[in-house]
Short mmCIF file of C-alpha atoms in Angstrom, two decimals:
data_model
loop_
_atom_site.label_atom_id
_atom_site.label_comp_id
_atom_site.label_asym_id
_atom_site.label_seq_id
_atom_site.Cartn_x
_atom_site.Cartn_y
_atom_site.Cartn_z
CA MET K 16 -3.10 35.67 48.28
CA ASN K 17 0.29 35.27 49.86
CA ASP K 18 2.98 32.71 50.27
CA LYS K 19 1.29 31.27 53.39
CA THR K 20 -1.15 29.59 51.08
CA PHE K 21 1.54 27.16 50.09
CA ALA K 22 3.43 27.13 53.40
CA SER K 23 3.26 23.33 53.67
CA THR K 24 4.47 21.11 50.93
CA PRO K 25 1.57 19.13 49.48
CA SER K 26 1.49 15.53 50.18
CA VAL K 27 2.75 13.11 47.58
CA PRO K 28 -0.24 11.94 45.38
CA LYS K 29 -0.70 8.61 43.75
CA THR K 30 0.37 9.34 40.19
CA SER K 31 1.24 7.21 37.28
CA THR K 32 2.92 7.31 33.85
CA LEU K 33 2.25 5.64 30.56
CA VAL K 34 4.76 7.02 28.01
CA PRO K 35 3.31 7.19 24.47
CA LYS K 36 5.18 6.01 21.37
CA GLN K 37 5.99 8.92 19.08
CA ARG K 38 6.79 8.99 15.30
CA ASP K 39 9.79 10.97 14.06
CA TRP K 40 7.64 13.72 12.56
CA ALA K 41 6.04 14.36 15.91
CA LYS K 42 9.39 14.42 17.58
CA ASP K 43 10.58 17.02 15.04
CA LEU K 44 7.57 19.17 15.70
CA LEU K 45 8.37 19.35 19.35
CA SER K 46 12.08 20.00 18.83
CA ILE K 47 13.68 23.33 19.25
CA PRO K 48 15.61 24.48 16.22
CA SER K 49 18.73 26.75 16.22
CA ASP K 50 16.64 29.89 15.89
CA GLY K 51 14.82 29.02 19.09
CA VAL K 52 11.28 29.20 17.66
CA SER K 53 9.70 25.73 17.19
CA GLU K 54 7.07 24.87 14.61
CA LEU K 55 4.70 23.99 17.37
CA THR K 56 5.01 27.50 18.74
CA ARG K 57 4.18 28.98 15.29
CA LEU K 58 1.18 26.78 14.95
CA ALA K 59 -0.05 27.67 18.44
CA THR K 60 0.23 31.38 17.59
CA LEU K 61 -1.76 30.82 14.37
CA ALA K 62 -4.46 28.72 16.09
CA ALA K 63 -4.94 30.99 19.15
CA GLY K 64 -6.67 28.10 20.81
CA PRO K 65 -6.79 24.26 20.57
CA PHE K 66 -5.59 22.68 17.38
CA HIS K 67 -4.83 19.27 15.74
CA VAL K 68 -1.69 18.48 13.66
CA LEU K 69 -1.94 15.74 10.99
CA ASN K 70 0.66 13.92 8.98
CA THR K 71 -0.19 12.06 5.75
CA GLN K 72 3.25 10.51 5.06
CA VAL K 73 2.88 8.06 7.93
CA PHE K 74 -0.74 7.44 6.84
CA ARG K 75 0.54 6.34 3.38
CA GLN K 76 3.11 4.06 5.02
CA ASN K 77 0.46 2.52 7.13
CA LEU K 78 -1.84 1.73 4.16
CA ASN K 79 1.00 0.38 2.13
CA ALA K 80 2.13 -1.87 5.03
CA PHE K 81 -1.25 -3.60 4.98
CA ALA K 82 -1.04 -4.02 1.22
CA ALA K 83 2.47 -5.54 1.52
CA VAL K 84 1.19 -8.19 3.87
CA CYS K 85 -1.37 -9.34 1.36
CA GLU K 86 1.21 -9.24 -1.41
CA ARG K 87 3.59 -11.43 0.57
CA HIS K 88 0.80 -14.00 0.92
CA GLY K 89 -0.08 -13.76 -2.76
CA VAL K 90 -3.64 -12.53 -1.98
CA ASP K 91 -5.55 -10.30 -4.23
CA SER K 92 -6.50 -7.41 -1.95
CA HIS K 93 -8.18 -4.08 -1.59
CA ILE K 94 -7.35 -1.70 1.33
CA TYR K 95 -10.32 0.59 2.16
CA PHE K 96 -9.62 3.37 4.53
CA ALA K 97 -12.48 3.69 7.03
CA HIS K 98 -13.15 7.46 6.67
CA LYS K 99 -15.31 7.54 9.86
CA ALA K 100 -12.08 7.16 11.92
CA ASN K 101 -11.13 10.75 11.10
CA LYS K 102 -13.06 13.40 9.18
CA SER K 103 -10.10 15.46 8.04
CA ALA K 104 -9.95 16.10 4.30
CA CYS K 105 -6.21 15.48 3.88
CA TRP K 106 -6.39 11.59 3.96
CA ILE K 107 -8.52 11.05 0.88
CA PRO K 108 -6.24 12.54 -1.81
CA ALA K 109 -3.47 10.47 -0.25
CA VAL K 110 -5.59 7.39 -0.58
CA ALA K 111 -6.21 8.11 -4.25
CA GLU K 112 -2.52 8.78 -4.92
CA GLU K 113 -1.45 5.53 -3.24
CA GLY K 114 -4.00 3.55 -5.31
CA HIS K 115 -6.06 2.42 -2.35
CA ARG K 116 -9.79 2.66 -1.57
CA VAL K 117 -12.19 4.38 0.87
CA ASP K 118 -15.02 3.02 3.05
CA VAL K 119 -17.73 5.73 3.44
CA ALA K 120 -20.92 5.65 5.42
CA SER K 121 -22.69 8.97 4.61
CA GLY K 122 -23.52 11.11 1.58
CA GLU K 123 -20.98 13.66 2.75
CA GLU K 124 -18.24 11.08 2.97
CA LEU K 125 -19.21 9.68 -0.45
CA THR K 126 -19.30 13.02 -2.25
CA GLY K 127 -16.10 14.17 -0.49
CA ALA K 128 -14.25 11.04 -1.63
CA LEU K 129 -15.42 11.53 -5.25
CA GLY K 130 -14.51 15.19 -5.09
CA ALA K 131 -11.09 14.34 -3.80
CA GLY K 132 -10.22 12.19 -6.80
CA VAL K 133 -11.22 8.62 -5.60
CA CYS K 134 -12.90 6.66 -8.38
CA ALA K 135 -16.42 5.39 -7.71
CA ALA K 136 -15.16 1.82 -8.34
CA ASP K 137 -12.79 2.28 -5.40
CA LEU K 138 -15.51 3.04 -2.76
CA VAL K 139 -17.70 0.94 -0.62
CA VAL K 140 -20.71 2.28 1.28
CA THR K 141 -21.13 0.58 4.69
CA GLY K 142 -23.06 1.47 7.78
CA ALA K 143 -26.42 0.10 8.76
CA GLU K 144 -29.63 0.82 6.82
CA LYS K 145 -28.76 3.54 4.31
CA SER K 146 -30.90 6.52 3.40
CA GLN K 147 -32.70 6.61 0.02
CA SER K 148 -30.65 9.57 -1.13
CA LEU K 149 -27.38 7.83 -0.30
CA LEU K 150 -28.43 4.61 -2.03
CA THR K 151 -29.57 6.55 -5.09
CA LEU K 152 -26.19 8.30 -5.44
CA ALA K 153 -24.27 5.07 -4.83
CA LEU K 154 -26.41 3.19 -7.41
CA ARG K 155 -25.98 5.93 -10.08
CA GLN K 156 -22.26 5.84 -9.53
CA ARG K 157 -22.17 2.05 -9.36
CA VAL K 158 -20.48 2.14 -5.94
CA LEU K 159 -20.16 -1.10 -4.00
CA ILE K 160 -22.81 -1.25 -1.21
CA ALA K 161 -22.61 -3.34 1.95
CA VAL K 162 -26.17 -4.51 2.58
CA ASP K 163 -27.19 -5.16 6.18
CA SER K 164 -30.48 -6.84 5.83
CA PRO K 165 -32.88 -8.48 3.30
CA SER K 166 -35.23 -5.55 3.52
CA GLU K 167 -32.46 -3.21 2.50
CA LEU K 168 -31.47 -5.61 -0.31
CA PHE K 169 -35.01 -5.61 -1.77
CA ARG K 170 -35.11 -1.81 -1.44
CA ILE K 171 -31.85 -1.46 -3.37
CA ASN K 172 -33.07 -3.89 -6.02
CA SER K 173 -36.33 -1.89 -6.53
CA LEU K 174 -34.47 1.42 -6.55
CA ALA K 175 -32.01 0.00 -9.09
CA LYS K 176 -34.76 -1.03 -11.43
CA ASP K 177 -36.34 2.38 -11.14
CA LEU K 178 -33.02 4.00 -12.03
CA GLY K 179 -32.36 1.60 -14.85
CA VAL K 180 -29.29 0.18 -13.08
CA VAL K 181 -28.47 -3.41 -13.96
CA ASP K 182 -26.41 -5.73 -11.70
CA ALA K 183 -25.73 -3.22 -8.96
CA PRO K 184 -22.71 -4.45 -7.00
CA VAL K 185 -23.43 -5.32 -3.35
CA LEU K 186 -21.81 -7.21 -0.47
CA ILE K 187 -24.20 -8.94 2.00
CA ARG K 188 -23.30 -8.55 5.61
CA LEU K 189 -23.32 -11.93 7.38
CA LEU K 190 -24.37 -12.22 11.03
CA PRO K 191 -21.21 -13.54 12.62
CA GLU K 192 -21.40 -16.86 14.50
CA GLU K 193 -18.49 -15.47 16.63
CA GLN K 194 -20.68 -12.62 17.90
CA PRO K 195 -24.41 -13.41 17.28
CA GLU K 196 -25.43 -10.61 19.69
CA THR K 197 -24.26 -7.87 17.28
CA ARG K 198 -26.96 -5.65 15.69
CA PHE K 199 -25.18 -5.89 12.34
CA GLY K 200 -25.87 -8.52 9.68
CA THR K 201 -28.29 -11.34 8.87
CA SER K 202 -27.92 -15.13 9.25
CA MET K 203 -26.59 -17.39 6.44
CA ALA K 204 -29.90 -19.27 6.23
CA GLN K 205 -32.06 -16.16 5.93
CA TRP K 206 -29.73 -14.70 3.23
CA LEU K 207 -30.08 -17.90 1.21
CA ARG K 208 -33.77 -17.74 1.45
CA GLU K 209 -34.07 -14.08 0.46
CA LEU K 210 -31.61 -14.31 -2.36
CA GLU K 211 -33.56 -17.18 -3.82
CA ALA K 212 -36.79 -15.08 -3.50
CA LEU K 213 -34.99 -12.32 -5.33
CA ARG K 214 -34.07 -14.74 -8.12
CA GLU K 215 -37.61 -15.76 -8.46
CA GLN K 216 -38.60 -12.28 -9.33
CA SER K 217 -36.45 -12.60 -12.41
CA SER K 218 -34.58 -9.62 -11.16
CA ASN K 219 -31.20 -8.39 -12.53
CA GLY K 220 -30.97 -5.32 -10.42
CA ILE K 221 -28.46 -6.95 -8.00
CA ASP K 222 -25.02 -8.50 -8.41
CA CYS K 223 -23.96 -10.23 -5.15
CA ARG K 224 -20.21 -9.60 -5.32
CA GLY K 225 -19.41 -11.15 -1.99
CA VAL K 226 -19.76 -11.19 1.85
CA THR K 227 -18.77 -8.88 4.64
CA PHE K 228 -19.11 -9.04 8.38
CA HIS K 229 -18.70 -6.79 11.53
CA LEU K 230 -16.92 -7.98 14.64
CA ASN K 231 -16.24 -5.95 17.79
CA GLY K 232 -12.98 -6.31 19.63
CA TYR K 233 -9.47 -7.02 18.36
CA SER K 234 -9.05 -10.87 18.26
CA PRO K 235 -7.19 -12.05 15.21
CA ALA K 236 -8.26 -15.68 15.94
CA GLN K 237 -11.83 -14.69 16.04
CA ARG K 238 -11.56 -12.80 12.74
CA ASN K 239 -9.78 -15.77 11.16
CA ARG K 240 -12.45 -18.21 12.22
CA GLN K 241 -15.26 -15.91 11.00
CA ALA K 242 -13.43 -15.29 7.69
CA HIS K 243 -13.25 -19.02 7.03
CA LYS K 244 -17.00 -19.40 7.80
CA ALA K 245 -17.76 -16.53 5.40
CA LEU K 246 -15.72 -18.29 2.69
CA ASP K 247 -17.70 -21.45 3.33
CA PHE K 248 -20.85 -19.34 2.65
CA MET K 249 -19.33 -17.81 -0.50
CA GLU K 250 -18.68 -21.21 -1.96
CA ILE K 251 -22.37 -22.01 -1.67
CA LEU K 252 -23.30 -18.55 -3.18
CA ARG K 253 -21.10 -19.37 -6.17
CA ILE K 254 -22.76 -22.78 -6.65
CA LYS K 255 -26.14 -20.87 -6.72
CA GLY K 256 -24.82 -18.65 -9.49
CA TRP K 257 -23.78 -15.45 -7.62
CA THR K 258 -20.49 -13.75 -8.30
CA ALA K 259 -19.27 -13.96 -4.75
CA GLU K 260 -15.71 -12.90 -5.40
CA MET K 261 -14.90 -10.53 -2.52
CA LEU K 262 -14.56 -11.24 1.23
CA ASP K 263 -14.61 -8.08 3.30
CA ILE K 264 -13.39 -8.71 6.85
CA GLY K 265 -13.79 -5.06 8.04
CA GLY K 266 -11.44 -3.40 10.45
CA GLY K 267 -10.58 -3.91 14.12
CA PHE K 268 -6.77 -3.89 13.74
CA SER K 269 -5.42 -2.93 17.07
CA VAL K 270 -2.77 -0.30 17.71
CA GLN K 271 0.11 -0.01 20.22
CA TYR K 272 -0.04 3.44 21.76
CA CYS K 273 2.85 2.56 24.15
CA GLU K 274 5.31 -0.27 24.69
CA PRO K 275 3.48 -3.47 25.71
CA SER K 276 5.74 -3.92 28.78
CA GLN K 277 4.89 -0.40 30.01
CA TRP K 278 1.15 -1.13 29.47
CA GLU K 279 1.39 -4.29 31.61
CA MET K 280 3.16 -2.45 34.41
CA PHE K 281 0.60 0.34 34.24
CA ARG K 282 -2.29 -2.09 34.39
CA GLU K 283 -0.73 -3.85 37.41
CA LYS K 284 0.03 -0.57 39.24
CA VAL K 285 -3.13 1.44 38.45
CA ILE K 286 -6.04 -0.48 36.77
CA ASP K 287 -5.76 -3.64 38.86
CA SER K 288 -4.68 -1.88 42.07
CA PRO K 289 -6.95 -2.12 45.13
CA ASP K 290 -6.29 1.65 45.53
CA LYS K 291 -7.07 2.47 41.88
CA ARG K 292 -9.60 5.17 42.81
CA ASP K 293 -6.74 7.17 44.36
CA TYR K 294 -5.08 7.49 40.96
CA PHE K 295 -8.04 9.39 39.41
CA HIS K 296 -9.59 12.78 40.18
CA SER K 297 -12.81 12.36 42.07
CA GLY K 298 -12.06 8.57 42.21
CA ARG K 299 -13.53 8.23 38.69
CA ILE K 300 -12.36 4.92 37.29
CA PRO K 301 -12.96 4.18 33.57
CA GLU K 302 -15.64 1.61 32.82
CA GLY K 303 -13.55 0.00 30.09
CA LEU K 304 -10.24 0.60 28.45
CA TYR K 305 -8.84 0.13 24.90
CA PRO K 306 -5.78 -2.16 24.91
CA TYR K 307 -3.19 0.61 24.65
CA GLY K 308 -0.29 -1.85 24.83
CA GLY K 309 -1.72 -3.66 21.81
CA GLN K 310 -2.83 -7.19 21.30
CA GLY K 311 0.55 -8.83 20.54
CA ASN K 312 0.37 -8.70 16.75
CA ASP K 313 -1.06 -5.29 15.79
CA GLY K 314 -1.98 -3.53 12.56
CA PRO K 315 -0.34 -5.25 9.56
CA GLU K 316 1.12 -8.00 11.85
CA MET K 317 -2.35 -8.78 12.99
CA LEU K 318 -3.51 -9.08 9.31
CA ASP K 319 -0.65 -11.49 8.77
CA GLU K 320 -1.82 -13.62 11.67
CA ILE K 321 -5.42 -13.60 10.34
CA LEU K 322 -4.20 -14.71 6.91
CA SER K 323 -2.02 -17.40 8.29
CA GLY K 324 -4.73 -19.00 10.43
CA VAL K 325 -6.13 -22.46 9.48
CA ALA K 326 -9.77 -23.49 9.68
CA ASN K 327 -10.05 -26.55 11.92
CA SER K 328 -13.78 -26.90 12.09
CA PRO K 329 -15.64 -25.35 9.18
CA SER K 330 -19.25 -24.47 9.79
CA VAL K 331 -20.61 -26.11 6.62
CA GLU K 332 -19.60 -28.71 4.05
CA ARG K 333 -16.80 -27.25 1.96
CA ILE K 334 -15.70 -27.83 -1.53
CA ASP K 335 -12.11 -27.54 -0.46
CA LYS K 336 -11.84 -30.06 2.43
CA THR K 337 -8.08 -29.61 3.01
CA SER K 338 -6.91 -27.79 6.12
CA THR K 339 -5.37 -24.66 4.61
CA SER K 340 -4.71 -21.13 5.72
CA LEU K 341 -7.06 -18.34 4.97
CA ALA K 342 -4.54 -16.97 2.49
CA GLU K 343 -4.37 -20.28 0.68
CA ARG K 344 -8.18 -20.53 0.53
CA LEU K 345 -8.39 -17.05 -0.92
CA LYS K 346 -5.77 -17.82 -3.51
CA ASN K 347 -7.10 -21.32 -4.42
CA GLY K 348 -10.69 -19.95 -4.79
CA ARG K 349 -9.63 -16.82 -6.63
CA PHE K 350 -11.35 -14.67 -3.93
CA GLN K 351 -10.43 -11.00 -3.30
CA LEU K 352 -9.76 -9.85 0.22
CA ALA K 353 -11.01 -6.41 1.38
CA ILE K 354 -10.17 -4.79 4.72
CA GLU K 355 -11.23 -1.50 6.26
CA PRO K 356 -8.53 -0.23 8.73
CA GLY K 357 -9.41 3.09 10.31
CA ARG K 358 -7.51 3.44 13.68
CA ALA K 359 -4.59 1.32 12.44
CA ALA K 360 -4.35 3.29 9.17
CA LEU K 361 -4.09 6.47 11.27
CA ASP K 362 -1.52 5.13 13.76
CA GLY K 363 0.87 7.86 14.53
CA CYS K 364 -0.66 10.34 12.12
CA GLY K 365 -1.85 13.08 14.45
CA LEU K 366 -1.73 14.86 17.70
CA SER K 367 -3.91 17.30 19.63
CA VAL K 368 -2.85 20.46 21.41
CA PHE K 369 -4.63 22.50 24.14
CA PRO K 370 -3.36 25.71 25.70
CA ILE K 371 -3.60 25.97 29.45
CA GLN K 372 -5.99 28.67 30.77
CA GLY K 373 -5.90 27.98 34.47
CA VAL K 374 -3.88 26.13 37.17
CA LYS K 375 -4.94 25.38 40.71
CA TRP K 376 -3.87 23.03 43.54
CA ARG K 377 -6.31 20.45 44.79
CA ASP K 378 -4.72 19.11 48.02
CA ASP K 379 -1.96 16.87 46.68
CA TYR K 380 -2.33 17.37 42.91
CA ILE K 381 -3.02 20.04 40.32
CA ILE K 382 -6.12 20.59 38.12
CA ILE K 383 -5.33 22.51 34.95
CA THR K 384 -8.11 23.88 32.72
CA VAL K 385 -7.42 24.07 29.01
CA ALA K 386 -8.85 25.98 26.13
CA GLY K 387 -11.08 23.47 24.42
CA LEU K 388 -13.43 20.60 25.42
CA SER K 389 -13.13 16.96 26.16
CA MET K 390 -15.33 16.32 23.07
CA SER K 391 -12.06 16.71 21.20
CA LEU K 392 -10.74 13.64 23.08
CA SER K 393 -13.52 11.31 22.35
CA GLU K 394 -12.63 8.36 24.60
CA GLN K 395 -14.08 10.18 27.64
CA TRP K 396 -17.52 10.24 26.06
CA LYS K 397 -18.05 6.46 26.33
CA GLY K 398 -17.09 6.12 29.98
CA SER K 399 -13.45 5.44 29.27
CA GLU K 400 -10.21 7.37 29.33
CA TYR K 401 -7.45 8.20 26.80
CA MET K 402 -4.54 6.78 28.81
CA PRO K 403 -1.24 7.62 27.11
CA ASP K 404 0.56 10.52 28.88
CA MET K 405 0.25 13.99 27.54
CA THR K 406 3.34 16.16 27.13
CA LEU K 407 3.53 19.46 28.95
CA TRP K 408 5.08 22.03 26.51
CA GLU K 409 6.64 25.22 27.82
CA ASN K 410 5.25 27.95 25.58
CA PRO K 411 7.63 30.96 25.29
CA GLY K 412 4.48 33.19 25.50
CA SER K 413 3.54 31.93 28.94
CA ASP K 414 2.70 34.72 31.35
CA ASP K 415 4.57 34.47 34.69
CA GLY K 416 2.28 37.04 36.19
CA ALA K 417 -0.70 34.87 35.60
CA ASN K 418 0.78 31.87 37.30
CA TYR K 419 1.14 33.00 40.92
CA MET K 420 -1.75 30.69 41.95
CA GLY K 421 0.13 27.71 40.54
CA ARG K 422 3.35 28.16 42.62
CA PRO K 423 4.03 26.56 45.93
CA SER K 424 6.33 28.35 48.50
CA GLY K 425 10.02 27.98 48.11
CA GLY K 426 10.74 30.09 45.10
CA SER K 427 10.92 29.42 41.40
CA ASN K 428 13.04 26.35 41.81
CA CYS K 429 10.02 24.55 43.13
CA LEU K 430 8.47 24.78 39.73
CA SER K 431 10.67 21.93 38.56
CA ARG K 432 9.51 19.35 41.17
CA SER K 433 7.29 16.35 40.28
CA VAL K 434 3.59 16.87 40.40
CA GLY K 435 0.34 14.96 39.69
CA VAL K 436 -1.80 16.66 37.00
CA CYS K 437 -5.27 16.12 35.68
CA VAL K 438 -6.88 18.11 32.86
CA GLY K 439 -10.31 19.72 32.67
CA GLY K 440 -12.02 21.38 29.71
CA SER K 441 -13.23 24.90 29.58
CA SER K 442 -17.04 24.26 29.76
CA CYS K 443 -19.28 24.56 32.71
CA MET K 444 -20.00 20.77 32.82
CA GLU K 445 -18.60 18.83 35.78
CA TYR K 446 -17.69 15.82 33.57
CA ASP K 447 -15.80 17.94 30.95
CA MET K 448 -12.45 16.24 31.81
CA LEU K 449 -9.89 15.43 29.19
CA THR K 450 -7.81 13.42 31.77
CA TRP K 451 -9.17 12.19 35.06
CA ARG K 452 -5.97 10.36 35.92
CA LYS K 453 -3.34 12.10 37.97
CA VAL K 454 -0.49 12.06 35.44
CA GLN K 455 2.92 12.54 36.92
CA MET K 456 4.75 15.51 35.38
CA ASN K 457 8.28 16.69 36.13
CA ARG K 458 7.35 20.41 36.64
CA ILE K 459 4.34 22.57 37.63
CA PRO K 460 2.25 23.69 34.63
CA ARG K 461 1.84 27.36 33.89
CA VAL K 462 -0.96 29.37 32.23
CA GLY K 463 -0.04 29.62 28.48
CA ASP K 464 1.73 26.28 28.40
CA LEU K 465 0.53 23.65 25.95
CA VAL K 466 -0.82 20.26 26.75
CA ILE K 467 -0.14 17.74 23.90
CA TYR K 468 -2.01 14.48 23.44
CA HIS K 469 -0.19 12.06 21.16
CA ASN K 470 -1.54 9.70 18.42
CA THR K 471 -5.02 10.97 18.51
CA ALA K 472 -5.94 10.82 14.77
CA GLY K 473 -7.69 7.45 15.10
CA TYR K 474 -11.19 8.18 16.42
CA GLN K 475 -9.96 10.51 19.27
CA MET K 476 -9.77 14.01 17.85
CA ASP K 477 -13.09 14.40 16.15
CA LYS K 478 -15.55 11.52 16.74
CA ASN K 479 -17.48 13.61 19.29
CA GLU K 480 -16.24 17.14 18.65
CA SER K 481 -18.93 19.78 19.28
CA GLU K 482 -19.22 23.61 19.22
CA PHE K 483 -20.69 23.50 22.71
CA HIS K 484 -20.91 26.97 24.24
CA GLN K 485 -20.45 28.15 20.66
CA ILE K 486 -16.74 27.50 21.04
CA ARG K 487 -15.17 27.04 17.60
CA LEU K 488 -13.73 23.63 16.72
CA PRO K 489 -9.96 23.19 16.99
CA MET K 490 -8.05 24.23 13.85
CA ARG K 491 -6.44 21.42 11.78
CA PHE K 492 -2.95 21.73 10.35
CA VAL K 493 -1.30 19.31 7.99
CA TRP K 494 2.51 19.17 8.54
CA GLU K 495 4.61 16.56 6.73
CA GLY K 496 7.87 16.97 8.72
CA ARG K 497 10.92 19.17 9.04
CA GLY K 498 11.45 21.46 6.05
CA SER K 499 7.80 21.45 4.96
CA LEU K 500 5.32 24.26 5.36
CA PRO K 501 2.13 23.58 7.36
CA LYS K 502 -1.31 23.83 5.57
CA ILE K 503 -4.70 24.33 6.92
CA ASP K 504 -6.70 21.12 6.34
CA ARG K 505 -9.55 21.62 3.90
CA PRO K 506 -11.28 19.64 1.12
CA LEU K 507 -9.61 19.50 -2.23
CA TYR K 508 -12.59 20.96 -4.06
CA ARG K 509 -12.07 24.25 -2.08
CA GLU K 510 -8.51 24.43 -3.45
CA LEU K 511 -9.85 23.99 -7.01
CA VAL K 512 -12.17 26.90 -6.91
#
């Protein structure tokens, strides 16, 4: 190989930028202290491969912000962290310490939450039809269970009687009129028939504590309308003698990964462009995209909008015929509100780091290969793309001798020129790409540098992680900010041994 390889300057590619929002702790992690050795460099040395960094302080703030919205409205509320959004162990002790609750959907999540100090009364088991072993554990601990179908309800009732459990607390999942095509829930009419049949058995194995529903998407207006309809149903349940005190509206609180104005410009330039294929390696365009610029009101603000919304056309005859907000109806009827934020609870709480293993030119842009797999950036595995820009971090340990292939002619000064970069994983699969988009960077990457993806704690970093090729999973560090020592993320019960 000689300099003639790069004798001509590569043509200018169609690149784009979408600058991610960063929390202060993440900025501190990437800052260079007076001794010249950053905390990120230390973690990279310890990990010797890809790794995730987590922060529970922001997580606590996010949960408390949701609770503060309910308090301002005078609503009796319970904030359940949706544990499925991130499997790291560090979140659950923080939930317990802040006095909040946890939404679990497996035996491992349930036992892990109990082992981390969350009371059984502060848990809810969700998911679709649950296994017999999970139901048995939940019933013995008197954990609240979200019931998806009448068949599951009768199964729980029978199991409760076998175990000698009386009035097991359940929420029944309502098939939403807003999204009748969903696979979750059962219609109001069918629930009424089956609950009556349960009563006719003279059974006291079940206590119907309330109603829940599942909605896709991030529409506050849609959630408000469905919540009002669920309250209509709960008023009927109360008349029929059921407790019906809790309305669980689930999650789906959107997150702003970047400034909304930047997202709109990005959509116009890239996603809606007639030349959009040119902005992606191999012309691979995402089938669908998360609204990275948010939905206007996001997270706690979105909850405020839901609570403020008025029911204009209730689905059934209501006891309370006045046009009031959801918050007023909850207060007037002495209902409790439960929410299950996952992504929004983890907003700004984590980032993912991948060392560069290879750099090569592909006509007018660069493909870098990182240590690690795209399974650790899960958006790719549903035909989408994680759009916020990654940060290229210059690692002091980068090997100049290994980077000759990545340099155009013209000397080292050319390393600082703007370049389009996409990112591939280290597997042998063609589709193992962390970033298909040609992201504009202000210098040429080098082997040993680090690629940092921001705000990945919510569903990104571990939803699809796999030890494919027997490659170990990325390490997880908990770092609470400047002046703190990092910890390896592990369950509390291991620390108690």
